[in-house]
mmCIF file with all atom_site columns, C-alpha atoms and ligand atoms in Angstrom:
data_model
loop_
_atom_site.group_PDB
_atom_site.id
_atom_site.type_symbol
_atom_site.label_atom_id
_atom_site.label_alt_id
_atom_site.label_comp_id
_atom_site.label_asym_id
_atom_site.label_entity_id
_atom_site.label_seq_id
_atom_site.pdbx_PDB_ins_code
_atom_site.Cartn_x
_atom_site.Cartn_y
_atom_site.Cartn_z
_atom_site.occupancy
_atom_site.B_iso_or_equiv
_atom_site.pdbx_formal_charge
_atom_site.auth_seq_id
_atom_site.auth_comp_id
_atom_site.auth_asym_id
_atom_site.auth_atom_id
_atom_site.pdbx_PDB_model_num
ATOM   1   C  CA  . MET E 1 1   ? -8.383  -75.326  17.922 1.00 94.00 ? 11  MET E CA  1
ATOM   2   C  CA  . ILE E 1 2   ? -11.519 -74.225  19.644 1.00 97.00 ? 12  ILE E CA  1
ATOM   3   C  CA  . HIS E 1 3   ? -13.659 -75.897  22.221 1.00 98.00 ? 13  HIS E CA  1
ATOM   4   C  CA  . ILE E 1 4   ? -16.809 -75.815  23.281 1.00 97.00 ? 14  ILE E CA  1
ATOM   5   C  CA  . THR E 1 5   ? -19.564 -77.503  26.483 1.00 98.00 ? 15  THR E CA  1
ATOM   6   C  CA  . ARG E 1 6   ? -22.487 -78.198  26.163 1.00 98.00 ? 16  ARG E CA  1
ATOM   7   C  CA  . ARG E 1 7   ? -24.533 -79.245  29.117 1.00 98.00 ? 17  ARG E CA  1
ATOM   8   C  CA  . GLU E 1 8   ? -27.153 -81.840  29.932 1.00 98.00 ? 18  GLU E CA  1
ATOM   9   C  CA  . ARG E 1 9   ? -28.178 -83.362  33.027 1.00 98.00 ? 19  ARG E CA  1
ATOM   10  C  CA  . PHE E 1 10  ? -29.912 -86.081  33.903 1.00 98.00 ? 20  PHE E CA  1
ATOM   11  C  CA  . ASN E 1 11  ? -31.084 -88.188  37.035 1.00 98.00 ? 21  ASN E CA  1
ATOM   12  C  CA  . ALA E 1 12  ? -30.569 -91.942  37.445 1.00 98.00 ? 22  ALA E CA  1
ATOM   13  C  CA  . ALA E 1 13  ? -30.339 -94.454  40.462 1.00 98.00 ? 23  ALA E CA  1
ATOM   14  C  CA  . HIS E 1 14  ? -27.229 -97.360  41.269 1.00 98.00 ? 24  HIS E CA  1
ATOM   15  C  CA  . ARG E 1 15  ? -25.567 -98.863  43.285 1.00 98.00 ? 25  ARG E CA  1
ATOM   16  C  CA  . LEU E 1 16  ? -21.737 -99.051  43.319 1.00 97.00 ? 26  LEU E CA  1
ATOM   17  C  CA  . PHE E 1 17  ? -21.506 -103.166 44.749 1.00 97.00 ? 27  PHE E CA  1
ATOM   18  C  CA  . ARG E 1 18  ? -19.392 -105.947 44.036 1.00 97.00 ? 28  ARG E CA  1
ATOM   19  C  CA  . PRO E 1 19  ? -21.700 -109.263 43.943 1.00 95.00 ? 29  PRO E CA  1
ATOM   20  C  CA  . ASP E 1 20  ? -18.989 -111.108 45.849 1.00 97.00 ? 30  ASP E CA  1
ATOM   21  C  CA  . PHE E 1 21  ? -18.519 -108.963 48.790 1.00 97.00 ? 31  PHE E CA  1
ATOM   22  C  CA  . ASP E 1 22  ? -21.125 -109.055 51.284 1.00 97.00 ? 32  ASP E CA  1
ATOM   23  C  CA  . ASP E 1 23  ? -23.041 -106.037 52.422 1.00 96.00 ? 33  ASP E CA  1
ATOM   24  C  CA  . GLU E 1 24  ? -20.745 -105.019 55.017 1.00 97.00 ? 34  GLU E CA  1
ATOM   25  C  CA  . GLN E 1 25  ? -17.117 -105.717 52.579 1.00 98.00 ? 35  GLN E CA  1
ATOM   26  C  CA  . ASN E 1 26  ? -19.072 -103.514 49.671 1.00 98.00 ? 36  ASN E CA  1
ATOM   27  C  CA  . TYR E 1 27  ? -20.046 -100.248 52.335 1.00 98.00 ? 37  TYR E CA  1
ATOM   28  C  CA  . LYS E 1 28  ? -15.707 -100.699 53.679 1.00 98.00 ? 38  LYS E CA  1
ATOM   29  C  CA  . VAL E 1 29  ? -15.170 -99.657  49.556 1.00 97.00 ? 39  VAL E CA  1
ATOM   30  C  CA  . PHE E 1 30  ? -18.235 -98.231  48.218 1.00 97.00 ? 40  PHE E CA  1
ATOM   31  C  CA  . GLY E 1 31  ? -19.361 -95.820  51.485 1.00 96.00 ? 41  GLY E CA  1
ATOM   32  C  CA  . LYS E 1 32  ? -23.183 -94.817  50.700 1.00 94.00 ? 42  LYS E CA  1
ATOM   33  C  CA  . CYS E 1 33  ? -23.121 -95.340  47.399 1.00 96.00 ? 43  CYS E CA  1
ATOM   34  C  CA  . SER E 1 34  ? -23.028 -99.338  47.677 1.00 97.00 ? 44  SER E CA  1
ATOM   35  C  CA  . ASN E 1 35  ? -26.608 -99.318  49.431 1.00 97.00 ? 45  ASN E CA  1
ATOM   36  C  CA  . PRO E 1 36  ? -28.599 -102.569 48.436 1.00 96.00 ? 46  PRO E CA  1
ATOM   37  C  CA  . ASN E 1 37  ? -31.432 -101.007 48.107 1.00 97.00 ? 47  ASN E CA  1
ATOM   38  C  CA  . TRP E 1 38  ? -30.854 -98.067  45.807 1.00 97.00 ? 48  TRP E CA  1
ATOM   39  C  CA  . HIS E 1 39  ? -30.015 -94.390  45.269 1.00 97.00 ? 49  HIS E CA  1
ATOM   40  C  CA  . GLY E 1 40  ? -29.824 -91.516  43.006 1.00 97.00 ? 50  GLY E CA  1
ATOM   41  C  CA  . HIS E 1 41  ? -27.561 -89.262  41.799 1.00 97.00 ? 51  HIS E CA  1
ATOM   42  C  CA  . ASN E 1 42  ? -28.472 -85.837  39.826 1.00 98.00 ? 52  ASN E CA  1
ATOM   43  C  CA  . TYR E 1 43  ? -26.017 -85.684  37.368 1.00 98.00 ? 53  TYR E CA  1
ATOM   44  C  CA  . GLU E 1 44  ? -24.517 -83.134  35.037 1.00 98.00 ? 54  GLU E CA  1
ATOM   45  C  CA  . LEU E 1 45  ? -22.730 -84.297  32.039 1.00 98.00 ? 55  LEU E CA  1
ATOM   46  C  CA  . PHE E 1 46  ? -20.191 -81.597  30.434 1.00 98.00 ? 56  PHE E CA  1
ATOM   47  C  CA  . VAL E 1 47  ? -19.472 -82.418  26.496 1.00 98.00 ? 57  VAL E CA  1
ATOM   48  C  CA  . THR E 1 48  ? -16.726 -81.242  25.019 1.00 98.00 ? 58  THR E CA  1
ATOM   49  C  CA  . VAL E 1 49  ? -16.090 -80.026  21.471 1.00 98.00 ? 59  VAL E CA  1
ATOM   50  C  CA  . ALA E 1 50  ? -12.383 -79.331  19.914 1.00 98.00 ? 60  ALA E CA  1
ATOM   51  C  CA  . GLY E 1 51  ? -12.461 -77.775  15.736 1.00 97.00 ? 61  GLY E CA  1
ATOM   52  C  CA  . GLU E 1 52  ? -12.448 -74.870  13.721 1.00 97.00 ? 62  GLU E CA  1
ATOM   53  C  CA  . ILE E 1 53  ? -14.810 -71.612  14.083 1.00 96.00 ? 63  ILE E CA  1
ATOM   54  C  CA  . ASP E 1 54  ? -16.869 -71.893  10.885 1.00 94.00 ? 64  ASP E CA  1
ATOM   55  C  CA  . SER E 1 55  ? -15.791 -68.544  8.906  1.00 95.00 ? 65  SER E CA  1
ATOM   56  C  CA  . ASP E 1 56  ? -19.871 -69.048  7.382  1.00 95.00 ? 66  ASP E CA  1
ATOM   57  C  CA  . THR E 1 57  ? -21.641 -69.356  10.915 1.00 94.00 ? 67  THR E CA  1
ATOM   58  C  CA  . GLY E 1 58  ? -18.563 -67.802  13.119 1.00 96.00 ? 68  GLY E CA  1
ATOM   59  C  CA  . PHE E 1 59  ? -20.260 -71.279  15.211 1.00 95.00 ? 69  PHE E CA  1
ATOM   60  C  CA  . LEU E 1 60  ? -17.643 -75.089  16.125 1.00 97.00 ? 70  LEU E CA  1
ATOM   61  C  CA  . LEU E 1 61  ? -20.722 -76.262  15.588 1.00 95.00 ? 71  LEU E CA  1
ATOM   62  C  CA  . ASN E 1 62  ? -24.395 -76.308  15.730 1.00 94.00 ? 72  ASN E CA  1
ATOM   63  C  CA  . LEU E 1 63  ? -24.637 -76.243  19.927 1.00 95.00 ? 73  LEU E CA  1
ATOM   64  C  CA  . LYS E 1 64  ? -28.457 -77.418  19.280 1.00 96.00 ? 74  LYS E CA  1
ATOM   65  C  CA  . SER E 1 65  ? -27.399 -80.656  16.351 1.00 96.00 ? 75  SER E CA  1
ATOM   66  C  CA  . LEU E 1 66  ? -24.533 -81.599  19.427 1.00 97.00 ? 76  LEU E CA  1
ATOM   67  C  CA  . SER E 1 67  ? -27.764 -81.608  22.185 1.00 98.00 ? 77  SER E CA  1
ATOM   68  C  CA  . LYS E 1 68  ? -30.121 -83.539  19.832 1.00 98.00 ? 78  LYS E CA  1
ATOM   69  C  CA  . LEU E 1 69  ? -26.807 -85.837  19.851 1.00 98.00 ? 79  LEU E CA  1
ATOM   70  C  CA  . ILE E 1 70  ? -26.546 -86.176  23.599 1.00 98.00 ? 80  ILE E CA  1
ATOM   71  C  CA  . LYS E 1 71  ? -29.950 -86.156  24.218 1.00 98.00 ? 81  LYS E CA  1
ATOM   72  C  CA  . SER E 1 72  ? -30.872 -89.490  21.885 1.00 98.00 ? 82  SER E CA  1
ATOM   73  C  CA  . LYS E 1 73  ? -27.653 -91.475  22.522 1.00 98.00 ? 83  LYS E CA  1
ATOM   74  C  CA  . VAL E 1 74  ? -26.989 -90.890  26.079 1.00 98.00 ? 84  VAL E CA  1
ATOM   75  C  CA  . ILE E 1 75  ? -29.628 -89.221  28.038 1.00 98.00 ? 85  ILE E CA  1
ATOM   76  C  CA  . VAL E 1 76  ? -32.272 -91.547  26.973 1.00 98.00 ? 86  VAL E CA  1
ATOM   77  C  CA  . LYS E 1 77  ? -30.697 -94.460  28.047 1.00 98.00 ? 87  LYS E CA  1
ATOM   78  C  CA  . LEU E 1 78  ? -29.813 -93.135  30.795 1.00 98.00 ? 88  LEU E CA  1
ATOM   79  C  CA  . ASP E 1 79  ? -32.333 -90.408  32.666 1.00 98.00 ? 89  ASP E CA  1
ATOM   80  C  CA  . HIS E 1 80  ? -34.738 -92.215  35.398 1.00 98.00 ? 90  HIS E CA  1
ATOM   81  C  CA  . ARG E 1 81  ? -32.905 -94.723  34.901 1.00 98.00 ? 91  ARG E CA  1
ATOM   82  C  CA  . ASN E 1 82  ? -31.099 -97.581  37.450 1.00 98.00 ? 92  ASN E CA  1
ATOM   83  C  CA  . ILE E 1 83  ? -27.854 -98.119  35.575 1.00 98.00 ? 93  ILE E CA  1
ATOM   84  C  CA  . ASN E 1 84  ? -26.587 -101.139 36.524 1.00 97.00 ? 94  ASN E CA  1
ATOM   85  C  CA  . LEU E 1 85  ? -30.026 -102.807 35.512 1.00 97.00 ? 95  LEU E CA  1
ATOM   86  C  CA  . GLU E 1 86  ? -31.067 -100.866 32.473 1.00 97.00 ? 96  GLU E CA  1
ATOM   87  C  CA  . VAL E 1 87  ? -27.863 -98.576  30.721 1.00 98.00 ? 97  VAL E CA  1
ATOM   88  C  CA  . ASP E 1 88  ? -26.924 -100.987 27.612 1.00 98.00 ? 98  ASP E CA  1
ATOM   89  C  CA  . PHE E 1 89  ? -23.793 -99.300  27.649 1.00 98.00 ? 99  PHE E CA  1
ATOM   90  C  CA  . MET E 1 90  ? -22.808 -99.833  30.775 1.00 98.00 ? 100 MET E CA  1
ATOM   91  C  CA  . LYS E 1 91  ? -23.697 -103.691 31.229 1.00 96.00 ? 101 LYS E CA  1
ATOM   92  C  CA  . GLY E 1 92  ? -21.341 -105.390 32.888 1.00 94.00 ? 102 GLY E CA  1
ATOM   93  C  CA  . LYS E 1 93  ? -19.663 -102.408 34.555 1.00 97.00 ? 103 LYS E CA  1
ATOM   94  C  CA  . LEU E 1 94  ? -19.209 -101.065 37.875 1.00 97.00 ? 104 LEU E CA  1
ATOM   95  C  CA  . ALA E 1 95  ? -21.793 -98.241  37.999 1.00 98.00 ? 105 ALA E CA  1
ATOM   96  C  CA  . SER E 1 96  ? -18.972 -95.604  38.744 1.00 97.00 ? 106 SER E CA  1
ATOM   97  C  CA  . THR E 1 97  ? -18.719 -91.758  37.389 1.00 98.00 ? 107 THR E CA  1
ATOM   98  C  CA  . GLU E 1 98  ? -15.581 -92.775  36.351 1.00 98.00 ? 108 GLU E CA  1
ATOM   99  C  CA  . ASN E 1 99  ? -16.927 -95.491  33.804 1.00 98.00 ? 109 ASN E CA  1
ATOM   100 C  CA  . LEU E 1 100 ? -19.797 -93.949  33.481 1.00 98.00 ? 110 LEU E CA  1
ATOM   101 C  CA  . ALA E 1 101 ? -16.863 -91.229  31.917 1.00 98.00 ? 111 ALA E CA  1
ATOM   102 C  CA  . VAL E 1 102 ? -16.035 -93.532  29.494 1.00 98.00 ? 112 VAL E CA  1
ATOM   103 C  CA  . GLY E 1 103 ? -19.276 -95.331  28.646 1.00 98.00 ? 113 GLY E CA  1
ATOM   104 C  CA  . ILE E 1 104 ? -20.799 -92.332  27.327 1.00 98.00 ? 114 ILE E CA  1
ATOM   105 C  CA  . TRP E 1 105 ? -17.305 -91.223  25.701 1.00 98.00 ? 115 TRP E CA  1
ATOM   106 C  CA  . ASN E 1 106 ? -17.679 -94.016  23.595 1.00 98.00 ? 116 ASN E CA  1
ATOM   107 C  CA  . GLU E 1 107 ? -21.117 -93.574  22.873 1.00 98.00 ? 117 GLU E CA  1
ATOM   108 C  CA  . LEU E 1 108 ? -20.213 -89.786  21.215 1.00 98.00 ? 118 LEU E CA  1
ATOM   109 C  CA  . GLU E 1 109 ? -17.333 -90.790  20.266 1.00 98.00 ? 119 GLU E CA  1
ATOM   110 C  CA  . ASP E 1 110 ? -17.930 -91.496  16.343 1.00 97.00 ? 120 ASP E CA  1
ATOM   111 C  CA  . HIS E 1 111 ? -20.993 -89.545  16.283 1.00 98.00 ? 121 HIS E CA  1
ATOM   112 C  CA  . ILE E 1 112 ? -19.574 -85.784  17.315 1.00 97.00 ? 122 ILE E CA  1
ATOM   113 C  CA  . LYS E 1 113 ? -16.655 -86.934  14.202 1.00 97.00 ? 123 LYS E CA  1
ATOM   114 C  CA  . GLU E 1 114 ? -19.959 -86.560  11.722 1.00 95.00 ? 124 GLU E CA  1
ATOM   115 C  CA  . LEU E 1 115 ? -20.670 -83.428  13.133 1.00 94.00 ? 125 LEU E CA  1
ATOM   116 C  CA  . GLY E 1 116 ? -17.474 -82.402  12.256 1.00 94.00 ? 126 GLY E CA  1
ATOM   117 C  CA  . ALA E 1 117 ? -15.536 -82.026  15.814 1.00 97.00 ? 127 ALA E CA  1
ATOM   118 C  CA  . GLU E 1 118 ? -13.927 -83.586  17.933 1.00 97.00 ? 128 GLU E CA  1
ATOM   119 C  CA  . LEU E 1 119 ? -15.100 -85.123  21.288 1.00 98.00 ? 129 LEU E CA  1
ATOM   120 C  CA  . HIS E 1 120 ? -12.494 -83.358  23.775 1.00 98.00 ? 130 HIS E CA  1
ATOM   121 C  CA  . CYS E 1 121 ? -13.695 -84.300  27.142 1.00 98.00 ? 131 CYS E CA  1
ATOM   122 C  CA  . VAL E 1 122 ? -16.725 -85.968  28.876 1.00 98.00 ? 132 VAL E CA  1
ATOM   123 C  CA  . LYS E 1 123 ? -17.102 -84.701  32.222 1.00 98.00 ? 133 LYS E CA  1
ATOM   124 C  CA  . VAL E 1 124 ? -19.649 -85.943  34.092 1.00 98.00 ? 134 VAL E CA  1
ATOM   125 C  CA  . VAL E 1 125 ? -20.510 -83.992  38.101 1.00 98.00 ? 135 VAL E CA  1
ATOM   126 C  CA  . GLU E 1 126 ? -21.991 -87.068  40.361 1.00 96.00 ? 136 GLU E CA  1
ATOM   127 C  CA  . SER E 1 127 ? -22.205 -84.380  43.267 1.00 94.00 ? 137 SER E CA  1
ATOM   128 C  CA  . GLU E 1 128 ? -21.559 -80.766  43.943 1.00 93.00 ? 138 GLU E CA  1
ATOM   129 C  CA  . ASN E 1 129 ? -18.515 -82.327  45.805 1.00 94.00 ? 139 ASN E CA  1
ATOM   130 C  CA  . ASN E 1 130 ? -16.847 -85.105  42.982 1.00 95.00 ? 140 ASN E CA  1
ATOM   131 C  CA  . TYR E 1 131 ? -17.136 -85.452  39.172 1.00 98.00 ? 141 TYR E CA  1
ATOM   132 C  CA  . VAL E 1 132 ? -14.971 -87.109  36.531 1.00 98.00 ? 142 VAL E CA  1
ATOM   133 C  CA  . GLU E 1 133 ? -14.084 -85.870  33.592 1.00 98.00 ? 143 GLU E CA  1
ATOM   134 C  CA  . TYR E 1 134 ? -12.040 -88.219  30.977 1.00 98.00 ? 144 TYR E CA  1
ATOM   135 C  CA  . PHE E 1 135 ? -10.648 -87.328  27.918 1.00 98.00 ? 145 PHE E CA  1
ATOM   136 C  CA  . GLY E 1 136 ? -10.083 -90.242  25.600 1.00 96.00 ? 146 GLY E CA  1
ATOM   137 C  CA  . ILE E 1 137 ? -7.336  -93.099  25.788 1.00 89.00 ? 147 ILE E CA  1
ATOM   138 C  CA  . SER E 1 138 ? -3.827  -90.773  25.958 1.00 69.00 ? 148 SER E CA  1
HETATM 139 NI NI1 . LIG U 2 .   ? -24.126 -92.495  44.402 1.00 72.06 ? 11  LIG U NI1 1
#
């Protein structure tokens, strides 16, 4: 078993808040990410897949195919979008990095199987100091 990771990037806006809280309560819980007028992050997404080396190619899988898949299933939906308002797989969820990682996992998992690999980890980097890793339900 070997792992390989593809990095993609996207910029997106979001707001962390609960509609049943006022702005002050939201600020207490969610900090600057609760700004009522939105704000953006330059996110980095690392998708790690697992599998065996194909003896014909020496590759686990074609990274170009993986990149195309991530772009078509996830990046087009997120890049330059408002995560709260415009991203179908985040509808009704708090726009946290944790929920984003789980949402991205669910978008990709089956398609990565079609490429002959297993999804191993979705890592979403929100800022220099904060990132989330999701390894699926275990
Ligand atoms: Ni934020």
